[in-house]
Amino acid sequence: MNIKLEQYKIFNEAATTLSFSEAARNLFITQSAVSQAISLLEKELKIQLFVRMKKGVILTKEGELLYQNINQALNLITNAENQLSNLRELEEGELVIAAGDSVSEFFLTPYLSKFHDLYPNVTIKVVNRTSIEIYELLKNGQVDLGFVNLPIHDESLTFNECFIIHDIFVGKNPSNKIYSYKELSKLPLILLEESSNSRNYLNKQFAKNGIKLHPQMELGAHSLLLECVKERLGVACVIKEFSSRYLNKEVFELQVQTPLPTRSIGYAYLSRKSLSAPSIKFIELIHKKEVQ
C-alpha cells in the first residue's frame, strides 16, 4: 500500500464532520480533492469507509474502526509536534509579563530569577502598568500574562489567584491604641496616588463608613510609603506582605477596630489565545511556590 499521511488527515476530518464539503472548508481544499482522497484510500484499503448520502456521509463499520485508530494516531502526532514546538520556544522564545510596580518588586522578582536560571535563552520583558491598563494589554495581545488585583469579571480573560494580601496601617512607633476608621482618617496620612488600585480600594472601604480620605502626601510607589513613615512624616496604608523588611523594625502596624478585608492578586491571560511554552512554565513556577 502507498497511503500517505495526508490522506489519513483528510479521512479523519471527513469522519469527524461527516461532511465532505465541511471537511474541505476546514482543510482549505476543494470538495473534489476530499472525495478523490477518500476514494483512493478506499481503493488502497479495499474497503468502503463511507456511505454517501444526499446530505453528508456516514461511516461504515470498517470506517468507524479506522477512524477510532487514526484519530488517536493523529492526536499523538499533534501532541509530539506541540511538544517539539514548546521545546523550541524554551530555547529561543519570549515571555512578556505585565504587573504593577509593587507586585513586580515584592512578588515576581524571585520567580523571574528562577525562570531565567532554568531557561536562560528566553527573553523576559516586564511591563509595569495599573490593573486597568494591564487588562487592555492582555486583550490586545501585547502581553502573555498579567498580574492584577482580583476579583474581576471578564469572560475574555482567564484568572487564577496567586496569593492573599492584607492592607494595614503603619506608623513609626509601636502603639497599643486601637483606631477606628474615623480616627485613622484624621491622622497625617501618606497614601498611594488616586490612580492606583490599592488607593481606590482604600477609598471605597472608608466610603462605606461615610468617610472621605484627605491624605497629606500622595506617592507613586509602595516602598516610598514605608520610607516616609520611617522618616516620621506620617502614617501610611501598606500591603503587609510587601513590607516585611520594615515591619517591627523601622515601622509598626497600627491596631484597627475593623481590619480591612483581605484582597487577592492573581495572573490573567487571554482565554482565546493559547499560552506559549514560556508562559506555561512560568505559571508552573508560580504554583510550585518553591522560590518564596
PDB file of C-alpha atoms in Angstrom:
ATOM      1  CA  MET A   1       0.000   0.000   0.000  1.00  0.00           C
ATOM      2  CA  ASN A   2       1.131   3.520  -0.779  1.00  0.00           C
ATOM      3  CA  ILE A   3      -1.081   5.537   1.580  1.00  0.00           C
ATOM      4  CA  LYS A   4       0.168   8.974   2.580  1.00  0.00           C
ATOM      5  CA  LEU A   5      -0.365  10.678   5.924  1.00  0.00           C
ATOM      6  CA  GLU A   6      -2.257  13.485   4.182  1.00  0.00           C
ATOM      7  CA  GLN A   7      -4.918  11.014   3.047  1.00  0.00           C
ATOM      8  CA  TYR A   8      -5.473   9.903   6.624  1.00  0.00           C
ATOM      9  CA  LYS A   9      -5.735  13.537   7.746  1.00  0.00           C
ATOM     10  CA  ILE A  10      -8.419  14.152   5.120  1.00  0.00           C
ATOM     11  CA  PHE A  11     -10.231  10.955   6.122  1.00  0.00           C
ATOM     12  CA  ASN A  12     -10.071  11.957   9.798  1.00  0.00           C
ATOM     13  CA  GLU A  13     -11.591  15.380   9.106  1.00  0.00           C
ATOM     14  CA  ALA A  14     -14.349  13.869   6.936  1.00  0.00           C
ATOM     15  CA  ALA A  15     -15.111  11.254   9.589  1.00  0.00           C
ATOM     16  CA  THR A  16     -15.221  13.924  12.294  1.00  0.00           C
ATOM     17  CA  THR A  17     -17.558  16.260  10.386  1.00  0.00           C
ATOM     18  CA  LEU A  18     -19.442  13.567   8.411  1.00  0.00           C
ATOM     19  CA  SER A  19     -19.412  16.022   5.542  1.00  0.00           C
ATOM     20  CA  PHE A  20     -17.004  16.175   2.606  1.00  0.00           C
ATOM     21  CA  SER A  21     -17.865  19.814   1.985  1.00  0.00           C
ATOM     22  CA  GLU A  22     -17.279  20.847   5.620  1.00  0.00           C
ATOM     23  CA  ALA A  23     -14.045  18.842   5.722  1.00  0.00           C
ATOM     24  CA  ALA A  24     -12.913  20.678   2.583  1.00  0.00           C
ATOM     25  CA  ARG A  25     -13.619  24.064   4.205  1.00  0.00           C
ATOM     26  CA  ASN A  26     -11.771  23.125   7.374  1.00  0.00           C
ATOM     27  CA  LEU A  27      -8.765  21.856   5.425  1.00  0.00           C
ATOM     28  CA  PHE A  28      -8.804  24.728   2.893  1.00  0.00           C
ATOM     29  CA  ILE A  29      -9.025  22.372  -0.089  1.00  0.00           C
ATOM     30  CA  THR A  30     -11.749  21.642  -2.641  1.00  0.00           C
ATOM     31  CA  GLN A  31     -14.562  19.185  -2.048  1.00  0.00           C
ATOM     32  CA  SER A  32     -13.433  17.203  -5.087  1.00  0.00           C
ATOM     33  CA  ALA A  33      -9.957  16.868  -3.517  1.00  0.00           C
ATOM     34  CA  VAL A  34     -11.592  15.355  -0.416  1.00  0.00           C
ATOM     35  CA  SER A  35     -13.681  12.955  -2.495  1.00  0.00           C
ATOM     36  CA  GLN A  36     -10.652  11.876  -4.533  1.00  0.00           C
ATOM     37  CA  ALA A  37      -8.530  11.305  -1.423  1.00  0.00           C
ATOM     38  CA  ILE A  38     -11.254   9.198   0.229  1.00  0.00           C
ATOM     39  CA  SER A  39     -11.859   7.177  -2.950  1.00  0.00           C
ATOM     40  CA  LEU A  40      -8.136   6.491  -3.301  1.00  0.00           C
ATOM     41  CA  LEU A  41      -7.924   5.457   0.361  1.00  0.00           C
ATOM     42  CA  GLU A  42     -10.854   3.062  -0.054  1.00  0.00           C
ATOM     43  CA  LYS A  43      -9.199   1.631  -3.156  1.00  0.00           C
ATOM     44  CA  GLU A  44      -5.869   1.130  -1.373  1.00  0.00           C
ATOM     45  CA  LEU A  45      -7.514  -0.493   1.664  1.00  0.00           C
ATOM     46  CA  LYS A  46     -10.038  -2.422  -0.484  1.00  0.00           C
ATOM     47  CA  ILE A  47     -12.912  -1.489   1.828  1.00  0.00           C
ATOM     48  CA  GLN A  48     -15.754   1.036   1.829  1.00  0.00           C
ATOM     49  CA  LEU A  49     -15.251   3.672   4.519  1.00  0.00           C
ATOM     50  CA  PHE A  50     -18.307   5.895   3.969  1.00  0.00           C
ATOM     51  CA  VAL A  51     -21.879   5.525   2.846  1.00  0.00           C
ATOM     52  CA  ARG A  52     -22.647   8.544   0.678  1.00  0.00           C
ATOM     53  CA  MET A  53     -25.993  10.169   1.494  1.00  0.00           C
ATOM     54  CA  LYS A  54     -27.886  13.053  -0.103  1.00  0.00           C
ATOM     55  CA  LYS A  55     -26.803  15.220   2.822  1.00  0.00           C
ATOM     56  CA  GLY A  56     -23.417  14.265   4.159  1.00  0.00           C
ATOM     57  CA  VAL A  57     -21.976  10.807   4.755  1.00  0.00           C
ATOM     58  CA  ILE A  58     -21.946   8.148   7.464  1.00  0.00           C
ATOM     59  CA  LEU A  59     -19.173   5.785   8.430  1.00  0.00           C
ATOM     60  CA  THR A  60     -19.341   2.078   7.726  1.00  0.00           C
ATOM     61  CA  LYS A  61     -18.301  -0.333  10.496  1.00  0.00           C
ATOM     62  CA  GLU A  62     -14.893  -0.567   8.862  1.00  0.00           C
ATOM     63  CA  GLY A  63     -14.756   3.204   8.577  1.00  0.00           C
ATOM     64  CA  GLU A  64     -15.620   3.591  12.261  1.00  0.00           C
ATOM     65  CA  LEU A  65     -12.844   1.185  13.247  1.00  0.00           C
ATOM     66  CA  LEU A  66     -10.314   3.029  11.109  1.00  0.00           C
ATOM     67  CA  TYR A  67     -11.487   6.423  12.436  1.00  0.00           C
ATOM     68  CA  GLN A  68     -11.003   5.436  16.078  1.00  0.00           C
ATOM     69  CA  ASN A  69      -7.426   4.350  15.467  1.00  0.00           C
ATOM     70  CA  ILE A  70      -6.457   7.106  13.020  1.00  0.00           C
ATOM     71  CA  ASN A  71      -7.879   9.799  15.313  1.00  0.00           C
ATOM     72  CA  GLN A  72      -5.753   8.541  18.202  1.00  0.00           C
ATOM     73  CA  ALA A  73      -2.667   8.280  15.983  1.00  0.00           C
ATOM     74  CA  LEU A  74      -3.074  11.817  14.637  1.00  0.00           C
ATOM     75  CA  ASN A  75      -3.572  13.150  18.161  1.00  0.00           C
ATOM     76  CA  LEU A  76      -0.294  11.510  19.188  1.00  0.00           C
ATOM     77  CA  ILE A  77       1.452  13.097  16.219  1.00  0.00           C
ATOM     78  CA  THR A  78      -0.050  16.517  17.030  1.00  0.00           C
ATOM     79  CA  ASN A  79       0.974  16.217  20.668  1.00  0.00           C
ATOM     80  CA  ALA A  80       4.511  15.289  19.659  1.00  0.00           C
ATOM     81  CA  GLU A  81       4.677  18.255  17.274  1.00  0.00           C
ATOM     82  CA  ASN A  82       3.409  20.566  20.033  1.00  0.00           C
ATOM     83  CA  GLN A  83       5.988  19.239  22.482  1.00  0.00           C
ATOM     84  CA  LEU A  84       8.774  19.821  19.967  1.00  0.00           C
ATOM     85  CA  SER A  85       7.446  23.310  19.313  1.00  0.00           C
ATOM     86  CA  ASN A  86       7.359  24.011  23.041  1.00  0.00           C
ATOM     87  CA  LEU A  87      10.945  22.846  23.453  1.00  0.00           C
ATOM     88  CA  ARG A  88      11.985  25.148  20.621  1.00  0.00           C
ATOM     89  CA  GLU A  89      10.157  28.073  22.238  1.00  0.00           C
ATOM     90  CA  LEU A  90      12.007  27.495  25.511  1.00  0.00           C
ATOM     91  CA  GLU A  91      15.308  27.632  23.637  1.00  0.00           C
ATOM     92  CA  GLU A  92      14.623  30.892  21.873  1.00  0.00           C
ATOM     93  CA  GLY A  93      11.204  32.213  22.998  1.00  0.00           C
ATOM     94  CA  GLU A  94       9.939  35.323  24.753  1.00  0.00           C
ATOM     95  CA  LEU A  95       7.900  35.885  27.905  1.00  0.00           C
ATOM     96  CA  VAL A  96       6.071  39.205  28.247  1.00  0.00           C
ATOM     97  CA  ILE A  97       4.527  39.967  31.653  1.00  0.00           C
ATOM     98  CA  ALA A  98       2.558  42.984  32.842  1.00  0.00           C
ATOM     99  CA  ALA A  99       2.341  43.830  36.539  1.00  0.00           C
ATOM    100  CA  GLY A 100       2.217  46.732  38.956  1.00  0.00           C
ATOM    101  CA  ASP A 101       5.416  48.127  40.443  1.00  0.00           C
ATOM    102  CA  SER A 102       4.878  46.588  43.878  1.00  0.00           C
ATOM    103  CA  VAL A 103       3.923  43.137  42.582  1.00  0.00           C
ATOM    104  CA  SER A 104       6.988  43.172  40.334  1.00  0.00           C
ATOM    105  CA  GLU A 105       9.319  44.198  43.151  1.00  0.00           C
ATOM    106  CA  PHE A 106       7.997  42.168  46.055  1.00  0.00           C
ATOM    107  CA  PHE A 107       6.454  39.092  44.407  1.00  0.00           C
ATOM    108  CA  LEU A 108       7.662  38.458  40.854  1.00  0.00           C
ATOM    109  CA  THR A 109      11.394  39.098  41.201  1.00  0.00           C
ATOM    110  CA  PRO A 110      12.391  35.708  42.710  1.00  0.00           C
ATOM    111  CA  TYR A 111      10.243  33.861  40.145  1.00  0.00           C
ATOM    112  CA  LEU A 112      11.800  35.818  37.289  1.00  0.00           C
ATOM    113  CA  SER A 113      15.246  34.965  38.624  1.00  0.00           C
ATOM    114  CA  LYS A 114      14.411  31.261  38.886  1.00  0.00           C
ATOM    115  CA  PHE A 115      12.847  31.223  35.419  1.00  0.00           C
ATOM    116  CA  HIS A 116      15.936  32.868  33.954  1.00  0.00           C
ATOM    117  CA  ASP A 117      18.144  30.231  35.598  1.00  0.00           C
ATOM    118  CA  LEU A 118      16.059  27.434  34.077  1.00  0.00           C
ATOM    119  CA  TYR A 119      15.563  28.971  30.611  1.00  0.00           C
ATOM    120  CA  PRO A 120      18.410  31.448  30.032  1.00  0.00           C
ATOM    121  CA  ASN A 121      17.701  31.784  26.302  1.00  0.00           C
ATOM    122  CA  VAL A 122      14.130  33.000  26.781  1.00  0.00           C
ATOM    123  CA  THR A 123      13.856  36.782  26.629  1.00  0.00           C
ATOM    124  CA  ILE A 124      11.877  38.222  29.557  1.00  0.00           C
ATOM    125  CA  LYS A 125      10.041  41.536  29.336  1.00  0.00           C
ATOM    126  CA  VAL A 126       8.163  43.065  32.276  1.00  0.00           C
ATOM    127  CA  VAL A 127       5.806  45.971  31.654  1.00  0.00           C
ATOM    128  CA  ASN A 128       4.713  47.980  34.714  1.00  0.00           C
ATOM    129  CA  ARG A 129       1.128  49.217  34.493  1.00  0.00           C
ATOM    130  CA  THR A 130      -2.032  49.549  36.603  1.00  0.00           C
ATOM    131  CA  SER A 131      -4.548  46.678  36.579  1.00  0.00           C
ATOM    132  CA  ILE A 132      -6.887  48.561  34.227  1.00  0.00           C
ATOM    133  CA  GLU A 133      -4.061  49.165  31.768  1.00  0.00           C
ATOM    134  CA  ILE A 134      -2.978  45.533  32.076  1.00  0.00           C
ATOM    135  CA  TYR A 135      -6.449  44.344  31.039  1.00  0.00           C
ATOM    136  CA  GLU A 136      -6.149  46.328  27.823  1.00  0.00           C
ATOM    137  CA  LEU A 137      -2.659  44.978  27.116  1.00  0.00           C
ATOM    138  CA  LEU A 138      -3.965  41.429  27.575  1.00  0.00           C
ATOM    139  CA  LYS A 139      -6.982  41.952  25.337  1.00  0.00           C
ATOM    140  CA  ASN A 140      -4.808  43.482  22.635  1.00  0.00           C
ATOM    141  CA  GLY A 141      -2.455  40.504  22.783  1.00  0.00           C
ATOM    142  CA  GLN A 142       0.505  42.678  23.775  1.00  0.00           C
ATOM    143  CA  VAL A 143       1.448  40.629  26.852  1.00  0.00           C
ATOM    144  CA  ASP A 144       1.322  36.921  27.678  1.00  0.00           C
ATOM    145  CA  LEU A 145       0.454  37.178  31.373  1.00  0.00           C
ATOM    146  CA  GLY A 146      -0.866  39.980  33.535  1.00  0.00           C
ATOM    147  CA  PHE A 147      -0.745  40.124  37.328  1.00  0.00           C
ATOM    148  CA  VAL A 148      -3.780  42.022  38.615  1.00  0.00           C
ATOM    149  CA  ASN A 149      -5.994  42.683  41.609  1.00  0.00           C
ATOM    150  CA  LEU A 150      -8.908  40.260  41.928  1.00  0.00           C
ATOM    151  CA  PRO A 151     -11.806  39.723  41.679  1.00  0.00           C
ATOM    152  CA  ILE A 152     -12.513  40.852  38.129  1.00  0.00           C
ATOM    153  CA  HIS A 153     -15.296  39.534  35.911  1.00  0.00           C
ATOM    154  CA  ASP A 154     -14.366  39.456  32.233  1.00  0.00           C
ATOM    155  CA  GLU A 155     -15.294  36.495  30.039  1.00  0.00           C
ATOM    156  CA  SER A 156     -12.478  37.238  27.589  1.00  0.00           C
ATOM    157  CA  LEU A 157      -9.849  36.658  30.285  1.00  0.00           C
ATOM    158  CA  THR A 158      -8.961  33.655  32.442  1.00  0.00           C
ATOM    159  CA  PHE A 159      -7.971  34.434  36.055  1.00  0.00           C
ATOM    160  CA  ASN A 160      -6.155  32.399  38.705  1.00  0.00           C
ATOM    161  CA  GLU A 161      -5.426  33.519  42.252  1.00  0.00           C
ATOM    162  CA  CYS A 162      -1.776  33.600  43.387  1.00  0.00           C
ATOM    163  CA  PHE A 163      -1.855  34.908  46.931  1.00  0.00           C
ATOM    164  CA  ILE A 164      -3.843  36.863  49.529  1.00  0.00           C
ATOM    165  CA  ILE A 165      -2.764  40.339  50.654  1.00  0.00           C
ATOM    166  CA  HIS A 166      -3.587  42.345  53.774  1.00  0.00           C
ATOM    167  CA  ASP A 167      -3.802  46.148  53.785  1.00  0.00           C
ATOM    168  CA  ILE A 168      -2.573  47.590  57.089  1.00  0.00           C
ATOM    169  CA  PHE A 169      -1.760  50.983  58.581  1.00  0.00           C
ATOM    170  CA  VAL A 170       1.755  51.561  59.895  1.00  0.00           C
ATOM    171  CA  GLY A 171       3.410  54.242  61.983  1.00  0.00           C
ATOM    172  CA  LYS A 172       6.925  54.971  63.157  1.00  0.00           C
ATOM    173  CA  ASN A 173       6.393  53.821  66.755  1.00  0.00           C
ATOM    174  CA  PRO A 174       4.592  50.831  68.317  1.00  0.00           C
ATOM    175  CA  SER A 175       1.261  51.634  69.956  1.00  0.00           C
ATOM    176  CA  ASN A 176      -1.393  49.802  71.969  1.00  0.00           C
ATOM    177  CA  LYS A 177      -4.152  52.135  70.801  1.00  0.00           C
ATOM    178  CA  ILE A 178      -6.940  50.597  68.703  1.00  0.00           C
ATOM    179  CA  TYR A 179      -8.031  53.003  65.978  1.00  0.00           C
ATOM    180  CA  SER A 180     -11.431  53.452  64.388  1.00  0.00           C
ATOM    181  CA  TYR A 181     -11.676  54.363  60.706  1.00  0.00           C
ATOM    182  CA  LYS A 182     -12.644  57.907  61.693  1.00  0.00           C
ATOM    183  CA  GLU A 183      -9.572  58.262  63.920  1.00  0.00           C
ATOM    184  CA  LEU A 184      -7.337  56.919  61.161  1.00  0.00           C
ATOM    185  CA  SER A 185      -8.722  59.416  58.680  1.00  0.00           C
ATOM    186  CA  LYS A 186      -7.643  62.290  60.949  1.00  0.00           C
ATOM    187  CA  LEU A 187      -4.014  61.151  61.119  1.00  0.00           C
ATOM    188  CA  PRO A 188      -1.348  62.634  58.787  1.00  0.00           C
ATOM    189  CA  LEU A 189      -1.916  60.022  56.090  1.00  0.00           C
ATOM    190  CA  ILE A 190       0.591  59.031  53.417  1.00  0.00           C
ATOM    191  CA  LEU A 191      -1.199  57.146  50.631  1.00  0.00           C
ATOM    192  CA  LEU A 192      -0.647  55.988  47.089  1.00  0.00           C
ATOM    193  CA  GLU A 193      -1.924  58.118  44.225  1.00  0.00           C
ATOM    194  CA  GLU A 194      -5.613  58.066  43.307  1.00  0.00           C
ATOM    195  CA  SER A 195      -4.843  56.175  40.082  1.00  0.00           C
ATOM    196  CA  SER A 196      -3.573  53.097  41.953  1.00  0.00           C
ATOM    197  CA  ASN A 197      -5.801  50.092  42.627  1.00  0.00           C
ATOM    198  CA  SER A 198      -4.747  49.993  46.284  1.00  0.00           C
ATOM    199  CA  ARG A 199      -5.813  53.597  46.788  1.00  0.00           C
ATOM    200  CA  ASN A 200      -9.151  53.048  45.058  1.00  0.00           C
ATOM    201  CA  TYR A 201      -9.749  50.017  47.245  1.00  0.00           C
ATOM    202  CA  LEU A 202      -8.937  52.005  50.392  1.00  0.00           C
ATOM    203  CA  ASN A 203     -11.173  54.898  49.355  1.00  0.00           C
ATOM    204  CA  LYS A 204     -14.101  52.518  48.820  1.00  0.00           C
ATOM    205  CA  GLN A 205     -13.665  50.827  52.194  1.00  0.00           C
ATOM    206  CA  PHE A 206     -13.658  54.163  54.038  1.00  0.00           C
ATOM    207  CA  ALA A 207     -16.524  55.493  51.904  1.00  0.00           C
ATOM    208  CA  LYS A 208     -18.655  52.561  53.094  1.00  0.00           C
ATOM    209  CA  ASN A 209     -18.283  54.105  56.540  1.00  0.00           C
ATOM    210  CA  GLY A 210     -19.120  57.590  55.300  1.00  0.00           C
ATOM    211  CA  ILE A 211     -15.510  58.801  55.431  1.00  0.00           C
ATOM    212  CA  LYS A 212     -13.588  60.602  52.687  1.00  0.00           C
ATOM    213  CA  LEU A 213      -9.815  60.416  52.912  1.00  0.00           C
ATOM    214  CA  HIS A 214      -7.659  63.549  52.623  1.00  0.00           C
ATOM    215  CA  PRO A 215      -4.019  62.418  52.755  1.00  0.00           C
ATOM    216  CA  GLN A 216      -1.233  64.873  53.473  1.00  0.00           C
ATOM    217  CA  MET A 217       1.018  63.089  50.991  1.00  0.00           C
ATOM    218  CA  GLU A 218       0.353  61.044  47.852  1.00  0.00           C
ATOM    219  CA  LEU A 219       3.130  58.901  46.407  1.00  0.00           C
ATOM    220  CA  GLY A 220       3.643  56.716  43.371  1.00  0.00           C
ATOM    221  CA  ALA A 221       5.481  53.738  44.882  1.00  0.00           C
ATOM    222  CA  HIS A 222       4.761  51.380  47.764  1.00  0.00           C
ATOM    223  CA  SER A 223       8.355  51.438  49.025  1.00  0.00           C
ATOM    224  CA  LEU A 224       8.211  55.236  49.305  1.00  0.00           C
ATOM    225  CA  LEU A 225       5.283  54.944  51.727  1.00  0.00           C
ATOM    226  CA  LEU A 226       7.421  52.894  54.099  1.00  0.00           C
ATOM    227  CA  GLU A 227      10.420  55.173  53.741  1.00  0.00           C
ATOM    228  CA  CYS A 228       8.318  58.230  54.582  1.00  0.00           C
ATOM    229  CA  VAL A 229       6.868  56.561  57.665  1.00  0.00           C
ATOM    230  CA  LYS A 230      10.398  55.610  58.710  1.00  0.00           C
ATOM    231  CA  GLU A 231      11.318  59.298  58.481  1.00  0.00           C
ATOM    232  CA  ARG A 232       8.345  60.215  60.756  1.00  0.00           C
ATOM    233  CA  LEU A 233       6.391  62.001  58.024  1.00  0.00           C
ATOM    234  CA  GLY A 234       3.083  60.343  58.861  1.00  0.00           C
ATOM    235  CA  VAL A 235       1.037  57.132  58.856  1.00  0.00           C
ATOM    236  CA  ALA A 236       0.705  55.008  55.717  1.00  0.00           C
ATOM    237  CA  CYS A 237      -1.545  52.259  54.432  1.00  0.00           C
ATOM    238  CA  VAL A 238       0.665  49.499  53.013  1.00  0.00           C
ATOM    239  CA  ILE A 239       0.435  45.861  51.960  1.00  0.00           C
ATOM    240  CA  LYS A 240       1.666  43.698  54.824  1.00  0.00           C
ATOM    241  CA  GLU A 241       3.136  41.004  52.567  1.00  0.00           C
ATOM    242  CA  PHE A 242       5.236  43.624  50.758  1.00  0.00           C
ATOM    243  CA  SER A 243       6.530  45.276  53.952  1.00  0.00           C
ATOM    244  CA  SER A 244       8.370  42.504  55.795  1.00  0.00           C
ATOM    245  CA  ARG A 245      11.746  44.253  55.556  1.00  0.00           C
ATOM    246  CA  TYR A 246      10.372  47.194  57.561  1.00  0.00           C
ATOM    247  CA  LEU A 247       7.716  45.737  59.896  1.00  0.00           C
ATOM    248  CA  ASN A 248       8.575  45.563  63.588  1.00  0.00           C
ATOM    249  CA  LYS A 249      11.993  47.037  62.805  1.00  0.00           C
ATOM    250  CA  GLU A 250      11.567  50.509  61.348  1.00  0.00           C
ATOM    251  CA  VAL A 251       7.760  50.782  61.228  1.00  0.00           C
ATOM    252  CA  PHE A 252       4.979  49.189  63.286  1.00  0.00           C
ATOM    253  CA  GLU A 253       1.461  48.040  62.458  1.00  0.00           C
ATOM    254  CA  LEU A 254      -1.385  50.049  63.986  1.00  0.00           C
ATOM    255  CA  GLN A 255      -4.274  48.142  65.514  1.00  0.00           C
ATOM    256  CA  VAL A 256      -7.623  48.803  63.820  1.00  0.00           C
ATOM    257  CA  GLN A 257     -11.074  48.075  65.248  1.00  0.00           C
ATOM    258  CA  THR A 258     -12.235  46.594  61.943  1.00  0.00           C
ATOM    259  CA  PRO A 259      -9.307  45.328  59.858  1.00  0.00           C
ATOM    260  CA  LEU A 260      -9.593  45.996  56.150  1.00  0.00           C
ATOM    261  CA  PRO A 261     -10.923  42.973  54.195  1.00  0.00           C
ATOM    262  CA  THR A 262      -8.291  40.852  52.511  1.00  0.00           C
ATOM    263  CA  ARG A 263      -7.657  41.118  48.786  1.00  0.00           C
ATOM    264  CA  SER A 264      -6.030  38.753  46.312  1.00  0.00           C
ATOM    265  CA  ILE A 265      -3.520  39.045  43.499  1.00  0.00           C
ATOM    266  CA  GLY A 266      -3.712  36.731  40.519  1.00  0.00           C
ATOM    267  CA  TYR A 267      -2.495  36.243  36.999  1.00  0.00           C
ATOM    268  CA  ALA A 268      -4.662  36.595  33.916  1.00  0.00           C
ATOM    269  CA  TYR A 269      -4.359  35.662  30.268  1.00  0.00           C
ATOM    270  CA  LEU A 270      -6.454  35.943  27.129  1.00  0.00           C
ATOM    271  CA  SER A 271      -8.872  32.984  27.049  1.00  0.00           C
ATOM    272  CA  ARG A 272      -8.991  32.609  23.260  1.00  0.00           C
ATOM    273  CA  LYS A 273      -5.205  32.654  22.903  1.00  0.00           C
ATOM    274  CA  SER A 274      -3.139  29.526  23.578  1.00  0.00           C
ATOM    275  CA  LEU A 275      -0.484  30.029  26.217  1.00  0.00           C
ATOM    276  CA  SER A 276       3.098  29.952  24.964  1.00  0.00           C
ATOM    277  CA  ALA A 277       5.535  27.405  26.374  1.00  0.00           C
ATOM    278  CA  PRO A 278       7.387  30.095  28.397  1.00  0.00           C
ATOM    279  CA  SER A 279       4.061  31.254  29.884  1.00  0.00           C
ATOM    280  CA  ILE A 280       3.124  27.703  30.877  1.00  0.00           C
ATOM    281  CA  LYS A 281       6.490  27.126  32.556  1.00  0.00           C
ATOM    282  CA  PHE A 282       6.294  30.437  34.418  1.00  0.00           C
ATOM    283  CA  ILE A 283       2.814  29.578  35.705  1.00  0.00           C
ATOM    284  CA  GLU A 284       4.146  26.214  36.897  1.00  0.00           C
ATOM    285  CA  LEU A 285       6.800  28.044  38.920  1.00  0.00           C
ATOM    286  CA  ILE A 286       4.155  30.305  40.474  1.00  0.00           C
ATOM    287  CA  HIS A 287       2.059  27.337  41.606  1.00  0.00           C
ATOM    288  CA  LYS A 288       5.035  25.391  42.969  1.00  0.00           C
ATOM    289  CA  LYS A 289       5.933  28.372  45.215  1.00  0.00           C
ATOM    290  CA  GLU A 290       9.437  26.921  45.564  1.00  0.00           C
ATOM    291  CA  VAL A 291      11.294  30.207  45.376  1.00  0.00           C
ATOM    292  CA  GLN A 292       9.464  32.124  48.088  1.00  0.00           C
TER     293      GLN A 292
END
